[in-house]
Coordinates of N, CA and C and ligand atoms in Angstrom, one line a residue:
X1470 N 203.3 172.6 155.0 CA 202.4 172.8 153.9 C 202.2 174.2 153.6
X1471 N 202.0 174.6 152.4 CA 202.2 175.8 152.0 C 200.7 176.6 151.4
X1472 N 200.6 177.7 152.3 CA 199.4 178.5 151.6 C 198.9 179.2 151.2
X1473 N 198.1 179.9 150.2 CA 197.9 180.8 149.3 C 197.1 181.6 150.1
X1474 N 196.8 182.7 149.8 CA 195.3 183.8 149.6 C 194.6 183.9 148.1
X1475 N 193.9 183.4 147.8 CA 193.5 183.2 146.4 C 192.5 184.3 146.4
X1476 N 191.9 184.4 147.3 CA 190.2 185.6 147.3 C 190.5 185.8 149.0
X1477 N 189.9 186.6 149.3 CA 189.8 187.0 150.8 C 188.8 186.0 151.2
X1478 N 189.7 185.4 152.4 CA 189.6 183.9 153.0 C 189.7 182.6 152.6
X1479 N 189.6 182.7 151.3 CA 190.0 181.5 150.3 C 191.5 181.2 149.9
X1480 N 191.9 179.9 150.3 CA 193.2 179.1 150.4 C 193.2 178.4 149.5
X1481 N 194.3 178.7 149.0 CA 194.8 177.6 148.0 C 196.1 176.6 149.2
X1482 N 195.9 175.1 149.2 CA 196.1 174.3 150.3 C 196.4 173.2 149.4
X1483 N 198.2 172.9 149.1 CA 198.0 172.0 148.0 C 197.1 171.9 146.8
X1484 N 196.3 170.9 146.4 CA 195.6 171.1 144.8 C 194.6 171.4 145.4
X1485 N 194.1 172.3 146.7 CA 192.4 172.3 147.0 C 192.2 173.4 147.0
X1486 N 191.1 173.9 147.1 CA 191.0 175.3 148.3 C 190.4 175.2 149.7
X1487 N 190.1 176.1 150.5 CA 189.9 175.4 151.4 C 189.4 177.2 152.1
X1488 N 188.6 177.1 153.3 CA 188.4 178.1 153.8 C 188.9 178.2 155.7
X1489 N 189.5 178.9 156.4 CA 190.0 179.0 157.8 C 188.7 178.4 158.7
X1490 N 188.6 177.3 159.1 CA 187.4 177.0 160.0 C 186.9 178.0 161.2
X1491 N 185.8 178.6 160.8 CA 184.9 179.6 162.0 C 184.8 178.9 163.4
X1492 N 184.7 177.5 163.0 CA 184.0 176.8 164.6 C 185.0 175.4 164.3
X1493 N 185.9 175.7 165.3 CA 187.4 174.8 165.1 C 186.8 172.8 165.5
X1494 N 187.2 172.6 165.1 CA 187.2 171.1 165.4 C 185.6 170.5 164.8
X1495 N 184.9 171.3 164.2 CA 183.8 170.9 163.6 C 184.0 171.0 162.2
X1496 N 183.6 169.7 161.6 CA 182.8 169.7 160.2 C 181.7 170.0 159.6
X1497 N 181.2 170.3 158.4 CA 180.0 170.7 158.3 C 179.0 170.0 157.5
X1498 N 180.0 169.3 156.4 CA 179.4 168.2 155.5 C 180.6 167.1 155.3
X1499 N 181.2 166.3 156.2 CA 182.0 165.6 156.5 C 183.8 166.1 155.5
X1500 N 183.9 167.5 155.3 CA 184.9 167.6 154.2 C 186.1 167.7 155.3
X1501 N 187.5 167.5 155.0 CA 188.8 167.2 155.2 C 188.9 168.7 155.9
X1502 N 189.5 168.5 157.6 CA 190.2 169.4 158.4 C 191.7 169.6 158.0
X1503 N 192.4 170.6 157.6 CA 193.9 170.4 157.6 C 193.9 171.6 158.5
X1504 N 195.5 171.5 159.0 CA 195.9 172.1 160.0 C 197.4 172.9 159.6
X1505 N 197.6 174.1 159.5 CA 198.5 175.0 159.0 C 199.0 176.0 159.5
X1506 N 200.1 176.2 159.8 CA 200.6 177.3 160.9 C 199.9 177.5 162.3
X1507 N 199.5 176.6 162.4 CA 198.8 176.7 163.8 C 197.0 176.9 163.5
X1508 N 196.8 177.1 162.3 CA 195.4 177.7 162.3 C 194.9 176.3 161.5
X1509 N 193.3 176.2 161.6 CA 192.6 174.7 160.7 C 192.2 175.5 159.8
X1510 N 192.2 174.6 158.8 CA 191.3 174.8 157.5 C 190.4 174.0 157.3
X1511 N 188.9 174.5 156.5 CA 188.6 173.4 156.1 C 188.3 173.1 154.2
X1512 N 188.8 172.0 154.1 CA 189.1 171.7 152.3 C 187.2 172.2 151.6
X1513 N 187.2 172.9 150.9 CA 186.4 173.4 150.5 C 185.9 172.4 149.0
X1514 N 185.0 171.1 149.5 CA 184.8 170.3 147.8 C 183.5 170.7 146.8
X1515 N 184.5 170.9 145.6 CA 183.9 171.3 144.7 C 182.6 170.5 144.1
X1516 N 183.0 169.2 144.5 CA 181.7 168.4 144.2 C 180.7 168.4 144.8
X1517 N 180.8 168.8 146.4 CA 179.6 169.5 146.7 C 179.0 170.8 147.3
X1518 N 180.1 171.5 146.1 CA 179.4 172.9 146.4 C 179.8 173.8 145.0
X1519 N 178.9 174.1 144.1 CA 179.3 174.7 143.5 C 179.7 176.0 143.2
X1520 N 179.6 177.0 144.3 CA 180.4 177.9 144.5 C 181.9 177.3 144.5
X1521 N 182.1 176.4 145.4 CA 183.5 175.7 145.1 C 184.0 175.2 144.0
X1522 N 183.2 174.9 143.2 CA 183.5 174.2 141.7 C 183.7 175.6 140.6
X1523 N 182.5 176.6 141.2 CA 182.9 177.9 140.3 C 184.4 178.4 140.8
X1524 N 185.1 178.7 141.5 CA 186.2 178.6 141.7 C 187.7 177.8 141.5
X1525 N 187.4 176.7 141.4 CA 188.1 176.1 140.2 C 188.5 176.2 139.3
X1526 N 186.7 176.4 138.7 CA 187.0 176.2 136.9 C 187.2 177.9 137.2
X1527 N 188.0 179.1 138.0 CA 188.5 180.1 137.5 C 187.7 181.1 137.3
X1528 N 186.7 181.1 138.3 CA 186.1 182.6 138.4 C 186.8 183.3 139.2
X1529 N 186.6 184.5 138.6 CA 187.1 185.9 138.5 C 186.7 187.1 139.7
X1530 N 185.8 187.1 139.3 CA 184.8 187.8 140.7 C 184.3 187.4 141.9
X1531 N 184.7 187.5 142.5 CA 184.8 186.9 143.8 C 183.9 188.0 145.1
X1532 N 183.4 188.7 145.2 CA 182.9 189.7 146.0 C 182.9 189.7 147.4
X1533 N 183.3 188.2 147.9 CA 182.7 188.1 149.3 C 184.1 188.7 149.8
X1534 N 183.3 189.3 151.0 CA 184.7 190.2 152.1 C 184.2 189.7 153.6
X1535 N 185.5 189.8 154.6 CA 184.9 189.6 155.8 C 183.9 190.0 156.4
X1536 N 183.3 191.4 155.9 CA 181.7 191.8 156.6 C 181.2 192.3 155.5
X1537 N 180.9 191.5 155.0 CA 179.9 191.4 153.2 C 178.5 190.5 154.3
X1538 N 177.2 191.3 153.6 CA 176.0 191.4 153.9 C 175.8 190.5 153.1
X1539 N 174.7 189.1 153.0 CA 174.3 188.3 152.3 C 173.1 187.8 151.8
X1540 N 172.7 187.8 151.2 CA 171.0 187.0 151.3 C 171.6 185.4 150.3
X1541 N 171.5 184.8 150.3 CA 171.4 183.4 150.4 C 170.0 182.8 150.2
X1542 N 169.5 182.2 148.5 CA 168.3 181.6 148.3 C 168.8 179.8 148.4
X1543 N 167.9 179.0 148.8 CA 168.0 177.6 148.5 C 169.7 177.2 149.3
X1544 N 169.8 177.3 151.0 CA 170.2 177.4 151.3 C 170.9 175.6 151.9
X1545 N 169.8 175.1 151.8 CA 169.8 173.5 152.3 C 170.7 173.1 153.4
X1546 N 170.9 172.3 153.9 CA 171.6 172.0 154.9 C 173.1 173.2 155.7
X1547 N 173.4 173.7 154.8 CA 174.0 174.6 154.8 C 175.3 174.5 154.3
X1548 N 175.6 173.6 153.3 CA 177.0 173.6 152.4 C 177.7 174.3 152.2
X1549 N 177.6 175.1 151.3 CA 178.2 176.4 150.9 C 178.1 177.1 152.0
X1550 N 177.2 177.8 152.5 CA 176.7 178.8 153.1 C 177.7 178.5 154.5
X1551 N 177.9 177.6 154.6 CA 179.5 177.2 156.0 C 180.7 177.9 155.3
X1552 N 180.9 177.8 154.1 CA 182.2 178.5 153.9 C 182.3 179.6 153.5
X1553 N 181.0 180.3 153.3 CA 180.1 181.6 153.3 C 181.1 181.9 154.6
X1554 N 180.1 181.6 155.6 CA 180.1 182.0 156.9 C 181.7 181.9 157.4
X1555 N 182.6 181.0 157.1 CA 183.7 181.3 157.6 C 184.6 182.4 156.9
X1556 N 184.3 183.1 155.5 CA 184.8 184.1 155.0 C 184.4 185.4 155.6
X1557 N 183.1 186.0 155.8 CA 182.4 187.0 156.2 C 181.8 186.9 157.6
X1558 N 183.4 186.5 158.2 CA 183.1 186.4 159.5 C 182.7 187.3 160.5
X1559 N 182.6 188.8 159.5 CA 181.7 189.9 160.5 C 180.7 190.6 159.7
X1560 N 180.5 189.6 159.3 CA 179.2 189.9 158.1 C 178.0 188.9 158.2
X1561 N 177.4 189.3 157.6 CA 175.8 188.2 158.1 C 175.2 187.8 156.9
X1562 N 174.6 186.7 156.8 CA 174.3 185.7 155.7 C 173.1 184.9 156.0
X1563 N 172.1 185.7 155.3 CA 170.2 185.6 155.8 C 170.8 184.2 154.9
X1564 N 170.1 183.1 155.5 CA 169.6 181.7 154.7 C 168.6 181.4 154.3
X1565 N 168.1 181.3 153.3 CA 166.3 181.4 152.9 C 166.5 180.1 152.4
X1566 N 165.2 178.9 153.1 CA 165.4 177.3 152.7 C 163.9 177.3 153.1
X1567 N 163.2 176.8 152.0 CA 161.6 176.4 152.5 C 161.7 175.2 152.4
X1568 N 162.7 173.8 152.9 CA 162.3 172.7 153.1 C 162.8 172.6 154.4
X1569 N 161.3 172.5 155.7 CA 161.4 172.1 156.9 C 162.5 170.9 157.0
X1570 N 162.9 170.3 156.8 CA 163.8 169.3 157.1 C 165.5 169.6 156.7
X1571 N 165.7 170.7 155.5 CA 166.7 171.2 155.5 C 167.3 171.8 156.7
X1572 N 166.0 173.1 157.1 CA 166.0 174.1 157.9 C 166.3 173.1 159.2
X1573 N 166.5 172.3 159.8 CA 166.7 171.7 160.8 C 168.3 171.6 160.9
X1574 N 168.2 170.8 159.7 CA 170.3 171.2 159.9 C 170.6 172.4 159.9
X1575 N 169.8 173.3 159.0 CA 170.6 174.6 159.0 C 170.6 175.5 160.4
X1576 N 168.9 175.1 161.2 CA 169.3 175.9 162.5 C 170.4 175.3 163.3
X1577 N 170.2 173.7 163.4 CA 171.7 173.4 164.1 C 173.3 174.2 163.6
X1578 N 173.2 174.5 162.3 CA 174.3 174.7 161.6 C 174.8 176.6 162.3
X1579 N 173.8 176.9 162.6 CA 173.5 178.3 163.1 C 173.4 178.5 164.0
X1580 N 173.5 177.5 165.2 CA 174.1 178.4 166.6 C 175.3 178.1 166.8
X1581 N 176.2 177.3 165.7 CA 177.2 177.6 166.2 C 178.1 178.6 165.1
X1582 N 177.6 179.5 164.1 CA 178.1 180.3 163.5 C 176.8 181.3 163.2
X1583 N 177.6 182.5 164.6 CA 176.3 183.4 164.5 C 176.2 184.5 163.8
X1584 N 177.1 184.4 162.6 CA 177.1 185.4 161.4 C 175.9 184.7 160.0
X1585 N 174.7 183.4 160.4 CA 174.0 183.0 159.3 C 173.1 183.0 160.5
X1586 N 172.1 183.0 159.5 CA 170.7 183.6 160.2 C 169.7 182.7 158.9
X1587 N 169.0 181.8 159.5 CA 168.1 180.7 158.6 C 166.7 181.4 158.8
X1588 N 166.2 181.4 157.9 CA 165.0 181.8 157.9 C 164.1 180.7 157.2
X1589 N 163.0 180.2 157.2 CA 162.5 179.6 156.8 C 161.2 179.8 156.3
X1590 N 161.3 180.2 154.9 CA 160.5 180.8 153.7 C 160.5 180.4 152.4
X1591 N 160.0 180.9 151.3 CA 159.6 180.7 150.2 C 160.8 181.9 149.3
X1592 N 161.7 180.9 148.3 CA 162.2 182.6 147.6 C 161.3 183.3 146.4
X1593 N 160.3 182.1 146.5 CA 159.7 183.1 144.9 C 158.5 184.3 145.9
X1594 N 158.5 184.3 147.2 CA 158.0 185.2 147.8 C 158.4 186.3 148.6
X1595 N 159.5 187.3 147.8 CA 160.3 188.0 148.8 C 159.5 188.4 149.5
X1596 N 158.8 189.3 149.4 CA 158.2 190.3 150.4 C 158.0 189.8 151.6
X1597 N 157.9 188.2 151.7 CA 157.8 187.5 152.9 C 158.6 188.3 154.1
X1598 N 159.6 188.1 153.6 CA 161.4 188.7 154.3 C 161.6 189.6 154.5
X1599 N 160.8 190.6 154.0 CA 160.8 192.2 153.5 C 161.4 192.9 155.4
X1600 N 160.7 192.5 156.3 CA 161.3 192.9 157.6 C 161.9 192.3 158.1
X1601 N 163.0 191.6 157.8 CA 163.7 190.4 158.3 C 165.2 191.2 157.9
X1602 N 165.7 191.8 157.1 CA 166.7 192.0 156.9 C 166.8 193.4 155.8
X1603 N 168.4 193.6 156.0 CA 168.7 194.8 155.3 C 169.0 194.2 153.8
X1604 N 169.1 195.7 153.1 CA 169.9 195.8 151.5 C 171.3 195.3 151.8
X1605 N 171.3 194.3 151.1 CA 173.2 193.7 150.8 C 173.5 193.7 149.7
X1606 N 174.8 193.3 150.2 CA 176.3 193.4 148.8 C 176.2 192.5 148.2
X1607 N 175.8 191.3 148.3 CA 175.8 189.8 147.5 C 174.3 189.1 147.9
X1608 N 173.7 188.9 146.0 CA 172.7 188.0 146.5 C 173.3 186.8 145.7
X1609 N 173.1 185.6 146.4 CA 173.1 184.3 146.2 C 172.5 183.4 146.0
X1610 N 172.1 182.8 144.7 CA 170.6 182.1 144.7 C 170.9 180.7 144.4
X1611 N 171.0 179.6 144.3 CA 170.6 177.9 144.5 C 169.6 178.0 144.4
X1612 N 168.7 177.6 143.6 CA 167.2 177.1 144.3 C 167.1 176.1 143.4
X1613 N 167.4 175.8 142.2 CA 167.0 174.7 141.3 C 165.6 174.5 141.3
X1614 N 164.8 175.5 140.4 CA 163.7 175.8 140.1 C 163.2 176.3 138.5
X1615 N 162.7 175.7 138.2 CA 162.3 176.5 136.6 C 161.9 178.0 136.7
X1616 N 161.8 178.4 137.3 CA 161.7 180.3 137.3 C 163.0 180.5 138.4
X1617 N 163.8 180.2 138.1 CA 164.8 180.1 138.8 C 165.5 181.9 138.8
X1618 N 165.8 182.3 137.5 CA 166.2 183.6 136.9 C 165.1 184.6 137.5
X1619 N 163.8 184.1 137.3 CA 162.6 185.5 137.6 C 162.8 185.9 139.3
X1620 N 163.0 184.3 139.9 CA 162.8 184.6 141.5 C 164.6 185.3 141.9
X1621 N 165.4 185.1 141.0 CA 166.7 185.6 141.4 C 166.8 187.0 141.0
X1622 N 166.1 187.3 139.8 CA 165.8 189.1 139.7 C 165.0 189.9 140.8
X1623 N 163.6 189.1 140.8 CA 162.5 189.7 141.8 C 163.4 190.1 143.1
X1624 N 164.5 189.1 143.6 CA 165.0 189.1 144.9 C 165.9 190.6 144.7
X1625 N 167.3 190.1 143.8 CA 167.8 191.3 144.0 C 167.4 192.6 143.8
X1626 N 166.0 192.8 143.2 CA 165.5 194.6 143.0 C 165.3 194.7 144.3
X1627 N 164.6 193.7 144.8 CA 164.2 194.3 146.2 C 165.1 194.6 147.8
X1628 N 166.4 193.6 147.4 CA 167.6 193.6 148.8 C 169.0 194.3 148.0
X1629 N 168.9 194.3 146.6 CA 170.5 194.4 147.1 C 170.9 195.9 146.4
X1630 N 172.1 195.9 146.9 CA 172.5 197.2 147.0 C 173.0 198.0 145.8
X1631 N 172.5 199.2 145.3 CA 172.9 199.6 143.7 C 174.1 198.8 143.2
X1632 N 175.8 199.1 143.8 CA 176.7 198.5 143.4 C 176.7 196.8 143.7
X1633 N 175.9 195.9 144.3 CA 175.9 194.9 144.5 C 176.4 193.3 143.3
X1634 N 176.1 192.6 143.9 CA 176.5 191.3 143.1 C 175.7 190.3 143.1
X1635 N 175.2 189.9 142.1 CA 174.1 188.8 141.5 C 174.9 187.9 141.5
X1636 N 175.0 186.0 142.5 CA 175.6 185.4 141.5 C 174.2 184.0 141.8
X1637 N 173.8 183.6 140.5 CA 173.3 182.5 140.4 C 173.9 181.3 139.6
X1638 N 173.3 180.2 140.2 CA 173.6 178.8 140.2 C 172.4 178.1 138.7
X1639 N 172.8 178.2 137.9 CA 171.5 177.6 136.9 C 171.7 176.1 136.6
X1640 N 170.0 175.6 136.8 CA 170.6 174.3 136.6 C 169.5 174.2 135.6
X1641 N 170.3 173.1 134.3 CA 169.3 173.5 132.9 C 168.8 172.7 133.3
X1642 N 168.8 171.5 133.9 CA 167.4 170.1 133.9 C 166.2 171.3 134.7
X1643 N 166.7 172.2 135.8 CA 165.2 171.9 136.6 C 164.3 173.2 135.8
X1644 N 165.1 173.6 134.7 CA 164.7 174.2 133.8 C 163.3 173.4 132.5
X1645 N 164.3 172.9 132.0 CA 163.6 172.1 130.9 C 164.4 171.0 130.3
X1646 N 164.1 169.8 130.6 CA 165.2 168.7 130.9 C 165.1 168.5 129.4
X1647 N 164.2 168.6 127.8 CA 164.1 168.5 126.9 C 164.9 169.0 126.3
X1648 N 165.2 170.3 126.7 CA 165.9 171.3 126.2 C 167.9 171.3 126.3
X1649 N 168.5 171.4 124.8 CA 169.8 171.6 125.3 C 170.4 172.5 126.2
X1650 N 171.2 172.3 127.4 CA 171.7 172.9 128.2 C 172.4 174.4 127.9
X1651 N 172.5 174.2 126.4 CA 173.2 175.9 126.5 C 172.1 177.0 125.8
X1652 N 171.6 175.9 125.1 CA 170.1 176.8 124.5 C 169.6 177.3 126.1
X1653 N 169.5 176.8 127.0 CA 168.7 177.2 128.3 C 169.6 178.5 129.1
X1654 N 170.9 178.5 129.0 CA 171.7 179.0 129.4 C 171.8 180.3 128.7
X1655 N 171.5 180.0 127.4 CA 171.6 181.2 126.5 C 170.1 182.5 126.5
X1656 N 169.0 181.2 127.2 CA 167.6 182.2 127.0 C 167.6 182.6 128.3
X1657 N 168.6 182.1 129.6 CA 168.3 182.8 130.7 C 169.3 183.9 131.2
X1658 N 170.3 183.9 130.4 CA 171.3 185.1 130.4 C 170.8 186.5 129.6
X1659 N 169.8 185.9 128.4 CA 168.7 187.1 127.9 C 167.7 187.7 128.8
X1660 N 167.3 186.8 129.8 CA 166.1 187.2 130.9 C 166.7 188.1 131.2
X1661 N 168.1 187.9 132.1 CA 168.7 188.9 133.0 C 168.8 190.2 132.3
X1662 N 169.6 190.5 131.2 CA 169.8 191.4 130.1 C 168.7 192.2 130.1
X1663 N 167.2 191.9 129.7 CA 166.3 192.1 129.1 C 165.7 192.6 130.9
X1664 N 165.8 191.6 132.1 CA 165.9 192.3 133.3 C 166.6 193.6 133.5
X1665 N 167.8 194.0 133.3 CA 168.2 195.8 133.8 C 169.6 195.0 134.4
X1666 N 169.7 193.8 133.9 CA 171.5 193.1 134.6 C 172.4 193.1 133.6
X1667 N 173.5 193.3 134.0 CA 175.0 192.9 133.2 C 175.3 192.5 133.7
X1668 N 175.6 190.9 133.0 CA 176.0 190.1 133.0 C 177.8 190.2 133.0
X1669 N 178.5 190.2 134.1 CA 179.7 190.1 134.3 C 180.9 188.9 133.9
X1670 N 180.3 187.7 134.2 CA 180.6 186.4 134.2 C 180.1 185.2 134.1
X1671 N 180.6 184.2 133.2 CA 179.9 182.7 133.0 C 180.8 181.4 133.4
X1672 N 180.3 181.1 134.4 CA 181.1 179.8 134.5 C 180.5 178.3 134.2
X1673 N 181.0 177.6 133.7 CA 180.9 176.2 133.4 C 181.0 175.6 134.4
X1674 N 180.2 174.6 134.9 CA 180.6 174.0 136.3 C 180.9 172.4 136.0
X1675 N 180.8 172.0 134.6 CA 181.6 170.9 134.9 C 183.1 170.6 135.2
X1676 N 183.5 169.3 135.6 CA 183.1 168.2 135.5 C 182.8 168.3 136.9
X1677 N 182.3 169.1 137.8 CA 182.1 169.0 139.2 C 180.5 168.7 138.9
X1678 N 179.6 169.9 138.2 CA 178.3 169.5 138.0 C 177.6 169.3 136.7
X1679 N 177.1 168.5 136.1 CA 176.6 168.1 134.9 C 174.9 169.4 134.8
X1680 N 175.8 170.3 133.4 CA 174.6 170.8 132.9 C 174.0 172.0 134.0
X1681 N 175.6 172.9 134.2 CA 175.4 173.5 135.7 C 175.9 174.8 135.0
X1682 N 175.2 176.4 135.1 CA 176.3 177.5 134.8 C 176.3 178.4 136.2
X1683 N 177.5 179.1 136.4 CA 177.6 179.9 137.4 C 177.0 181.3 136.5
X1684 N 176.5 182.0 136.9 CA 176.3 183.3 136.3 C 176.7 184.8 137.4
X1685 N 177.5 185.2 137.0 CA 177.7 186.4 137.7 C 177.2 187.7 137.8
X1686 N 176.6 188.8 138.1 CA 176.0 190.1 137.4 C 175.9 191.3 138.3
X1687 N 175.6 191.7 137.8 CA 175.2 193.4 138.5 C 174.1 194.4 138.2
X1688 N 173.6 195.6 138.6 CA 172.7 196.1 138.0 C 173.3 197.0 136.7
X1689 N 172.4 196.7 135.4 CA 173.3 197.3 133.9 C 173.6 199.4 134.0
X1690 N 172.0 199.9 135.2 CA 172.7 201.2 135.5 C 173.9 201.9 135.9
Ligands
SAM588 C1 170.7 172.6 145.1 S1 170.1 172.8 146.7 C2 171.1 174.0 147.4 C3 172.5 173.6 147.9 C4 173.2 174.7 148.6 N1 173.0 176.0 147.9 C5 174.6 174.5 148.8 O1 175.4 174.7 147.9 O2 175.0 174.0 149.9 C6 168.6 173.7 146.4 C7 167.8 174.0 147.6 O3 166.9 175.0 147.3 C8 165.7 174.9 148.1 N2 164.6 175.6 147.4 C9 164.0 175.3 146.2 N3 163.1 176.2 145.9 C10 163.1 177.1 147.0 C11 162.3 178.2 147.2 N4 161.3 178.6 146.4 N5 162.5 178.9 148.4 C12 163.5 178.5 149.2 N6 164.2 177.4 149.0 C13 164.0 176.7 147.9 C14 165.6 173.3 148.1 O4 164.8 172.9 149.2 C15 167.0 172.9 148.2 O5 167.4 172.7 149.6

């Protein structure tokens, strides 16, 4: 079987991608083990992770490196945040999840990969976290929340690092399910703008997620 380096740690594995498994013979959300030159992978699905789906449909910017600093909003069971963790395997990746019942998988998810660190908090309340962790290189936001954009700016002025990387997950329903999906896409790409961000990149996440944009950004100084 034949395999790519597409981004640092990211595999192109036949038609998939897929990331080097951190913690061998374990799965994280039941996705496909393959086994390649001696080393495992695990198939990285785009349907349930849309970081994985933004990579598909051909994002460009890619920032994660093996000791890239992370903060991580709306972190849930820990889906993504496992192939987080097997990329930036000397790098650390705060998980912020305020639903007690998430945070249960995620602490199990987290003693066996001790580069993610679950916290269990609120993101529309940074300051909570304010002593919990350093300024990083990548903030990461999921939360599927109608102030979704304000709690993803509020976070990065406060953690991340001048040259850093914004990427949010927008979802128009938990926005305003009334409203056309690109009309919503269009007023929350102005937030950021009108926030102090440049907007780097837009990804489309279908047909993996219905009414889904990847947004990429930086600070516009
Ligand atoms: C779409 S899911 C995240 C999926 C995850 N990012 C993945 O790809 O594996 C959204 C998560 O955000 C969490 N969430 C929503 N609002 C939040 C908030 N204010 N603070 C922390 N977590 C929040 C929810 O509990 C839920 O687990």
């Amino acid at each position: 079987m034949e395999k790519l380096e597409k981004f640092t740690g990211v595999y192109n594995i036949e038609d998939h991608i897929a990331t080097e498994n951190l913690n061998t013979g374990k799965k994280v959300y039941g996705e496909r083990l393959i086994e390649v030159d001696d080393k495992e992978y695990r198939i990285w699905e785009p349907r349930r992770s849309k970081l994985g789906a933004a990579i598909m449909n051909g994002m460009e910017t890619f920032p994660f490196k093996t000791d890239s600093k992370i903060l991580y909003l709306g972190a849930s069971s820990g889906t993504t945040p496992s192939h987080i963790s097997d990329i930036a395997t000397n790098g650390t990746i705060w998980c912020v999840e305020f639903s007690p019942r998430m945070m249960r998988s995620l602490v199990e998810l987290s003693r066996d990969r001790v580069n993610m660190v679950p916290l269990l908090d609120d993101a529309t309340k940074p300051r909570n976290y304010l002593h919990l962790l350093e300024k990083v290189d990548i903030l990461y936001s999921d939360v599927a929340q109608s102030k979704q954009s304000e709690l993803f700016m509020e976070n990065m002025r406060l953690y991340l690092k001048p040259e850093g990387i914004g990427i949010i997950m927008i979802k128009s329903r938990s926005i305003d399910v009334t409203q056309s999906p690109k009309k919503i896409f269009r007023e929350e790409e102005k937030k950021l703008k009108t926030g102090g961000f440049k907007v780097l990149e837009k990804i489309n996440l279908e047909p993996y997620e219905k009414d889904h944009l990847a947004m990429v950004c930086k600070f516009a100084f």
